[in-house]
JSON list of C-alpha atoms in Angstrom, two decimals:
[
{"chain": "T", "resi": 1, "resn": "UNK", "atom": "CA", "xyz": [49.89, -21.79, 123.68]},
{"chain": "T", "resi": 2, "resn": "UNK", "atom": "CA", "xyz": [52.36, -22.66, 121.12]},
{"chain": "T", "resi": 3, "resn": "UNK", "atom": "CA", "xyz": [49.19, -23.88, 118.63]},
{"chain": "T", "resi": 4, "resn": "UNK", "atom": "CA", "xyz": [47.64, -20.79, 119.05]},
{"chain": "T", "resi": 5, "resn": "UNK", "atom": "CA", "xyz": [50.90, -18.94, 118.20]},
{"chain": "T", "resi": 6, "resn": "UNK", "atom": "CA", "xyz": [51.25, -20.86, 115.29]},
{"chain": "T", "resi": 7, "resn": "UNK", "atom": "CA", "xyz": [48.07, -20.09, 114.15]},
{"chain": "T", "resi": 8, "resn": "UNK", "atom": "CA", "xyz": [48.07, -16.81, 114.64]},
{"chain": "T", "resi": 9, "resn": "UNK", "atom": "CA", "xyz": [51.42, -16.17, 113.17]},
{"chain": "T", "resi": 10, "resn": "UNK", "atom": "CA", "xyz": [49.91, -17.89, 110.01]},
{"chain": "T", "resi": 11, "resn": "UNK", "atom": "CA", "xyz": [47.49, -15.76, 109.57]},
{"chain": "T", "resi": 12, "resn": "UNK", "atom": "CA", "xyz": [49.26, -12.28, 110.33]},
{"chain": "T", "resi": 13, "resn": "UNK", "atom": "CA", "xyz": [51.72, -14.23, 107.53]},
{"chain": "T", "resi": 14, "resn": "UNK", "atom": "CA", "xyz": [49.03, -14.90, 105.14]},
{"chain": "T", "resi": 15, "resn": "UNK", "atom": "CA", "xyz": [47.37, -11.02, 105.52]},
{"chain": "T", "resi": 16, "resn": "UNK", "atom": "CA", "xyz": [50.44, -9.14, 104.01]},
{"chain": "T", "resi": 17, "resn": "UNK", "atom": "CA", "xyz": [49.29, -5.91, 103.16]},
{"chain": "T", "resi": 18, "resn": "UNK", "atom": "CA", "xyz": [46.26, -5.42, 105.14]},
{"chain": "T", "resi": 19, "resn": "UNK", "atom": "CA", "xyz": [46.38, -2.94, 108.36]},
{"chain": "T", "resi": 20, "resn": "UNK", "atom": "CA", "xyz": [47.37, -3.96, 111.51]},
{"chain": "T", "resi": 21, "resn": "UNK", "atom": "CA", "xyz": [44.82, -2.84, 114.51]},
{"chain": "T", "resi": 22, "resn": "UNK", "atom": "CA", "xyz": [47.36, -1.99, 117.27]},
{"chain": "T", "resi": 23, "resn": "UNK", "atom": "CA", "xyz": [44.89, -1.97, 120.15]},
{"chain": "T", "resi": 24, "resn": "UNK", "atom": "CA", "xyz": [43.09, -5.23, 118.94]},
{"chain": "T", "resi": 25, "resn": "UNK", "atom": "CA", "xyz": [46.39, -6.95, 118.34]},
{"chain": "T", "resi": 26, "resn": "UNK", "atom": "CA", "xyz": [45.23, -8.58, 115.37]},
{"chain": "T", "resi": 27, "resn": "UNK", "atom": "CA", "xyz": [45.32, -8.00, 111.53]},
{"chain": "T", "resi": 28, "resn": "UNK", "atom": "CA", "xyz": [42.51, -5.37, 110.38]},
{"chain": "T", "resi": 29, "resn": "UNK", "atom": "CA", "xyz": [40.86, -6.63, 107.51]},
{"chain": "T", "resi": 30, "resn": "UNK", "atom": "CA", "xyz": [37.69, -6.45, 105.58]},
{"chain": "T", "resi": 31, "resn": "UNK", "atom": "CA", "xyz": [34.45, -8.64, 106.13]},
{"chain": "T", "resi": 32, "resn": "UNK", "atom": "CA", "xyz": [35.01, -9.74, 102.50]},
{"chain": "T", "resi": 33, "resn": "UNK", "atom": "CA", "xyz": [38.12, -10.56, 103.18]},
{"chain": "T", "resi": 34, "resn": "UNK", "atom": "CA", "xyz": [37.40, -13.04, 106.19]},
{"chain": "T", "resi": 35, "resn": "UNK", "atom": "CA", "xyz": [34.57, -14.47, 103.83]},
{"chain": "T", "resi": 36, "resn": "UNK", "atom": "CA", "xyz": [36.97, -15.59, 101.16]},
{"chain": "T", "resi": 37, "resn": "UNK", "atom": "CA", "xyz": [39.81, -16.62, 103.39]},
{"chain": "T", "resi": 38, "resn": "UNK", "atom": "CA", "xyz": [37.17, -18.78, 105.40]},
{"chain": "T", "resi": 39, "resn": "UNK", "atom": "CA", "xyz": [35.98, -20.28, 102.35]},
{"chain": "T", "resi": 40, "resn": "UNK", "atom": "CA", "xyz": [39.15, -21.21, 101.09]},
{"chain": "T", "resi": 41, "resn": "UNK", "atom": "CA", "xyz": [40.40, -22.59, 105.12]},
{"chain": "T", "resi": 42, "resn": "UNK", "atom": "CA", "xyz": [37.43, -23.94, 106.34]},
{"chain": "T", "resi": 43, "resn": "UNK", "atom": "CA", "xyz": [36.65, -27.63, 104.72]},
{"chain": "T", "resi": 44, "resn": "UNK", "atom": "CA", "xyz": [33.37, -29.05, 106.29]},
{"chain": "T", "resi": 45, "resn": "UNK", "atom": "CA", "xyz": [33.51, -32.41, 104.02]},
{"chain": "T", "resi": 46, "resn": "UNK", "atom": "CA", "xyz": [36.73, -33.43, 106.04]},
{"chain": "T", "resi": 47, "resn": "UNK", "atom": "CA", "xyz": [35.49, -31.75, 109.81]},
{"chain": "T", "resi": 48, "resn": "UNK", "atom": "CA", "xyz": [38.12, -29.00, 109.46]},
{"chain": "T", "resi": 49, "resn": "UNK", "atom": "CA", "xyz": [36.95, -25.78, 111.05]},
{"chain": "T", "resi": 50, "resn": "UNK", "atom": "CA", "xyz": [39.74, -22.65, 109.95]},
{"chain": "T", "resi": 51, "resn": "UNK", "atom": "CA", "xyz": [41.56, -22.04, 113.13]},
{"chain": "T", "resi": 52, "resn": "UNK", "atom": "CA", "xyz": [42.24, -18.01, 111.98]},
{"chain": "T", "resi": 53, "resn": "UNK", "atom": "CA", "xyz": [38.42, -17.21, 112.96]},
{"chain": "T", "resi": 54, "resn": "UNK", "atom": "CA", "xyz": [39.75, -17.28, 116.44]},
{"chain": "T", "resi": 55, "resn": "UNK", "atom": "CA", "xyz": [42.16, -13.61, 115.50]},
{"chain": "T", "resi": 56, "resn": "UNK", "atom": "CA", "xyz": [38.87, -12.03, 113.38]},
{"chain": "T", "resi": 57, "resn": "UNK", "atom": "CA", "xyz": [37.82, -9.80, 116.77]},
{"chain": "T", "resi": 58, "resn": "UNK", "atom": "CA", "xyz": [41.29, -10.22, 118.72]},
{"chain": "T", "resi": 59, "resn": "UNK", "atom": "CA", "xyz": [44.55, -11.26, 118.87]},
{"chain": "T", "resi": 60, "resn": "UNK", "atom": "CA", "xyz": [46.29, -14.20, 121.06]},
{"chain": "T", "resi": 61, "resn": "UNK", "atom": "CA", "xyz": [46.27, -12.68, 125.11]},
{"chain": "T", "resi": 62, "resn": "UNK", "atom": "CA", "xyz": [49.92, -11.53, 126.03]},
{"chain": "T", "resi": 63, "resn": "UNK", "atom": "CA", "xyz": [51.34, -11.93, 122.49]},
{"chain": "T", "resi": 64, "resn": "UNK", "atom": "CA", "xyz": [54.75, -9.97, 123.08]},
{"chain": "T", "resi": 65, "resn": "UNK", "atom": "CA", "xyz": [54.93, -12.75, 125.56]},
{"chain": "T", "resi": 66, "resn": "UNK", "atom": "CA", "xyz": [54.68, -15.02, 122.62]},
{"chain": "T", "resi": 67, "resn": "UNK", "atom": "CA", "xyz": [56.60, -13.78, 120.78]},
{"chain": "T", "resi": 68, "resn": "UNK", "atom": "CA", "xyz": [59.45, -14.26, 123.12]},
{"chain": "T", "resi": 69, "resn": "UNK", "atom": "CA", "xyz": [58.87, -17.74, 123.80]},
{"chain": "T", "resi": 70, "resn": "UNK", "atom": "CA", "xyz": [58.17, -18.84, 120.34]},
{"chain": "T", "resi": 71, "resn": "UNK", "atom": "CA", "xyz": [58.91, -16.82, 117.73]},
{"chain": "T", "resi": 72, "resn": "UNK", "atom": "CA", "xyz": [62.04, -18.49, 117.07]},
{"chain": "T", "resi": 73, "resn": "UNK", "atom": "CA", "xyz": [60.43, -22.05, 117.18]},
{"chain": "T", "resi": 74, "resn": "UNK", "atom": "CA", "xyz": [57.55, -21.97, 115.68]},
{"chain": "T", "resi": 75, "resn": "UNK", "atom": "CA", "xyz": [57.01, -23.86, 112.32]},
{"chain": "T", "resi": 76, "resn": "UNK", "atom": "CA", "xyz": [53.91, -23.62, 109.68]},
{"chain": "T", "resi": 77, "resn": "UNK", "atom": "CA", "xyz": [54.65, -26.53, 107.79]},
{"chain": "T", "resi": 78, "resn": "UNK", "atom": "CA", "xyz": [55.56, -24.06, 104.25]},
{"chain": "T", "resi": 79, "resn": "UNK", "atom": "CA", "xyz": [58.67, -24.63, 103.99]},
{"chain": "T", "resi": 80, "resn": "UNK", "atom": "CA", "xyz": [58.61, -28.45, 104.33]},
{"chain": "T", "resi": 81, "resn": "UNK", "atom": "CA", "xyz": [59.65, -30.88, 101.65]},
{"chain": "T", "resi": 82, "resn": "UNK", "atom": "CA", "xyz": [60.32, -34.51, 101.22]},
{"chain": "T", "resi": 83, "resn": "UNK", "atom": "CA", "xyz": [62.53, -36.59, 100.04]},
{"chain": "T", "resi": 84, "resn": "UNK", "atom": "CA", "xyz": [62.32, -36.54, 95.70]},
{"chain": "T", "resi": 85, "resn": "UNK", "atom": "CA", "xyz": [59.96, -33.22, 96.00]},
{"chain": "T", "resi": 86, "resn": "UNK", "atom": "CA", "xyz": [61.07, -31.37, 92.97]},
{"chain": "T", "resi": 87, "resn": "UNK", "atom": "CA", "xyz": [61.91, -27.21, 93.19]},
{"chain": "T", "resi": 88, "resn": "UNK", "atom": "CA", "xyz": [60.34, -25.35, 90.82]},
{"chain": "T", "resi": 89, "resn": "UNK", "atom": "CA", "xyz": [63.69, -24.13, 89.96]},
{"chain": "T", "resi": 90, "resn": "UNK", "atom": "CA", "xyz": [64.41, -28.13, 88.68]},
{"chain": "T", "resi": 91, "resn": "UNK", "atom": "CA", "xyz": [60.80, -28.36, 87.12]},
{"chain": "T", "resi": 92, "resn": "UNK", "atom": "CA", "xyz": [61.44, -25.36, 84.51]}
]
């Protein structure tokens, strides 16, 4: 469950300023759209099938239920660093 929140939440994150279909539960974009993001997620030389596809037609069953349970405790990995990663503050 929490994967599929993750995912999910990465995409709605990654779709700023396309609609929002309320009865769907999912982010209402264009078929273009879902052709370039796929392109750009999806890499078949490495196996890696995009994990958004899953939100194209619907979103995640019960997600104000979700939300409760993980919406404080979910991570997407884009605001990790490591140790010596340089800001791009520091690099200018």
């Amino acid at each position: 469950m929490k994967k599929e929140y993750t995912w999910f939440m990465e995409l709605k994150n990654f779709a700023t300023g396309l609609g929002w279909n309320n009865a769907k539960q999912t982010v209402d974009c264009p078929d273009e759209w879902w052709n370039e993001h796929l392109a750009k997620c999806n890499n078949p030389e490495k196996g890696i099938k995009c994990n958004h596809v899953r939100f194209k037609k619907q979103g995640p069953k019960y997600l104000e239920d979700l939300h409760l349970l993980f919406e404080k405790v979910h991570v997407t990995g884009a605001s990790a660093s490591c140790p010596g990663d340089v800001s791009s503050a520091e690099s200018s």
